[in-house]
């Protein structure tokens, strides 16, 4: 039997991918571990490696094609199999994105035709599909789409309401979704000539209105943020934290570390303190699932990194066991990899809690949206000098405001408050982190 | 490979199995002296004699019951109904006794019996002689229902049926008896019960059918091919048990299915198959499952009206196109 290579999950939230580049062609010999192709996931361009050995007999998709998870992308002939023979035998069952299916009913807007008298009317039932409607959206607001079309749209993260249905009664069928994906998601504007959609330009201040098509990352962010807001009842708790001791400790440590080229940031202390606090409050280091709350054994901190046109949350694994220096180096490595689109799957998977820090923009306080299925995310504001009351006297102190967003399905207010109290004590007396 | 008629293939299957196993015998109306009402048992009386090729009076309930009793004590009867429309008289024997003996006796008795004969709307036979009984029998746990469409399938499946240790309802079609096709003369040519066959591979839509409707469906597939629609035609061959594996694989490939049967629609074979497909591969379907069937009314004597009731090539073409919205 030839080996059918299908698209595997290359990132934790990936539901489909786009083939950016083939690194092999028909006839090439492939070893285990060879890079077959580069695939754009929802997060980054990832190498797709071969788990098998063989000769490339057939490619199912072309560069630029959308691929669903589990979809066959190529077929390898095993040792002793004739690649040409294999290619012939698989050609008939080619993957659905091969573009050879255009004949299968993609006639546009045929919905106004009357239902065919098919010689098969069932006198026990009603004549089906006698109502022709131009739109897939029924009067009730429900979108008419075939189960297969729904499945493809779901895995590609596409909103069906953007797609025009050409099936009976305006039903959205597979061809419609595939055409939509192929056109880069702008098929709803189909009547307009393609030229009407200008290429996105950045920083345009010329007064022109323009449409910027969603990037894959934008689609993912939109979907995940919406999902979080729609499913998780959030609770927000805000706390002020004095950072005077962190500031002086940081200064002292950085003097020592300067020779190694390491410069700790306030954020590194916060990461460390959050990780240690999570170890003491496992209810916050958790995922909410339908039938249980999973309290994770590892403390893995997701660190939100802003990118051109989006953001990404790489993961600092076992952060509670890392030294400040390791946290700094790890965070830097992750941010660099993220900006260069070079994160590995491991660097993007397994976060148990997320920190989002906008302090560098001078933001005082904000509320972050959960990174599901995690139950908590900490929004960190700027460390700044503020007037504080100390021993009944007005004084100047370093203060930061942090806001915890927690999923109230899993975490109650008092539990979240206890976590914040621990976090505050660790930051206000950083020596406690050594204890 | 020899080309023979469907009726000759049935004759070969019975004769070979009777040669192989002397417990096998044939009993029914006109099977012996008249050589079969449809000449299926041509020459078998001369070859096997009156102890094994037995004419009966018009008494379906009686000879079906005799067959069941004979099978319980170790013989392997083939009971021929002149047409399955007449099996209704023996319904109690087939459904209550044949289907349940193994179960009711706690496995003490098996029932190696074949009930066979033709069926269908064969031309001005009118309402009471045009029945298609497969849905009635396929409803019953304990029965196996086989319906071959080609001479080769008829032979291979009848031989397997005769060798089965459990009761088989083997339904032929009067209008298929004269169909010709290549049939192996190997006495061990057996087709396993419960396996559908893809009679025509295709990629756009799966036509699921059996018995005479296979011919209708293959013609429709050819017409549709002219219009660029590539149909896969699956011949069920066995109605119960249903070969879901083949159906699921085919519909998963084409994402659309049309079921063609010469049956009434309500609680018909297509209804049962559609139910199972919807429940097993809902997410693979790009269109509702289409059905083509006989109109829901008694079968008229008038030939023109009878033909208008039957699934037609045009009807299958139209149903396939409506699924594709073409």
PDB file of C-alpha atoms in Angstrom, chain A residues 238 240 243 270 356-368 379-384 386 399-403:
ATOM      1  CA  UNK A 238      -7.373  44.776  39.653  1.00  0.00           C
ATOM      2  CA  UNK A 240      -1.804  47.841  42.672  1.00  0.00           C
ATOM      3  CA  UNK A 243       7.696  47.587  42.830  1.00  0.00           C
ATOM      4  CA  UNK A 270       6.578  39.567  36.971  1.00  0.00           C
ATOM      5  CA  UNK A 356      -0.029  40.309  28.472  1.00  0.00           C
ATOM      6  CA  UNK A 357       2.138  43.332  29.198  1.00  0.00           C
ATOM      7  CA  UNK A 358       1.418  46.770  27.700  1.00  0.00           C
ATOM      8  CA  UNK A 359       3.516  48.609  30.278  1.00  0.00           C
ATOM      9  CA  UNK A 360       6.060  49.674  27.667  1.00  0.00           C
ATOM     10  CA  UNK A 361       3.352  51.798  26.004  1.00  0.00           C
ATOM     11  CA  UNK A 362       2.644  53.615  29.249  1.00  0.00           C
ATOM     12  CA  UNK A 363      -0.716  51.893  29.656  1.00  0.00           C
ATOM     13  CA  UNK A 364      -1.801  52.108  33.268  1.00  0.00           C
ATOM     14  CA  UNK A 365      -4.455  49.443  33.348  1.00  0.00           C
ATOM     15  CA  UNK A 366      -6.370  47.217  30.912  1.00  0.00           C
ATOM     16  CA  UNK A 367      -8.437  44.029  30.822  1.00  0.00           C
ATOM     17  CA  UNK A 368      -7.137  41.119  28.768  1.00  0.00           C
ATOM     18  CA  UNK A 379      -2.874  42.199  32.091  1.00  0.00           C
ATOM     19  CA  UNK A 380       0.193  44.136  33.254  1.00  0.00           C
ATOM     20  CA  UNK A 381       0.393  47.921  33.154  1.00  0.00           C
ATOM     21  CA  UNK A 382       3.369  50.232  33.323  1.00  0.00           C
ATOM     22  CA  UNK A 383       5.664  50.391  36.332  1.00  0.00           C
ATOM     23  CA  UNK A 384       5.633  54.075  37.203  1.00  0.00           C
ATOM     24  CA  UNK A 386       3.192  57.450  41.803  1.00  0.00           C
ATOM     25  CA  UNK A 399       3.761  51.138  41.443  1.00  0.00           C
ATOM     26  CA  UNK A 400       2.274  48.850  38.838  1.00  0.00           C
ATOM     27  CA  UNK A 401      -1.386  48.011  38.263  1.00  0.00           C
ATOM     28  CA  UNK A 402      -2.205  44.468  37.187  1.00  0.00           C
ATOM     29  CA  UNK A 403      -5.595  43.069  36.260  1.00  0.00           C
TER      30      UNK A 403
END
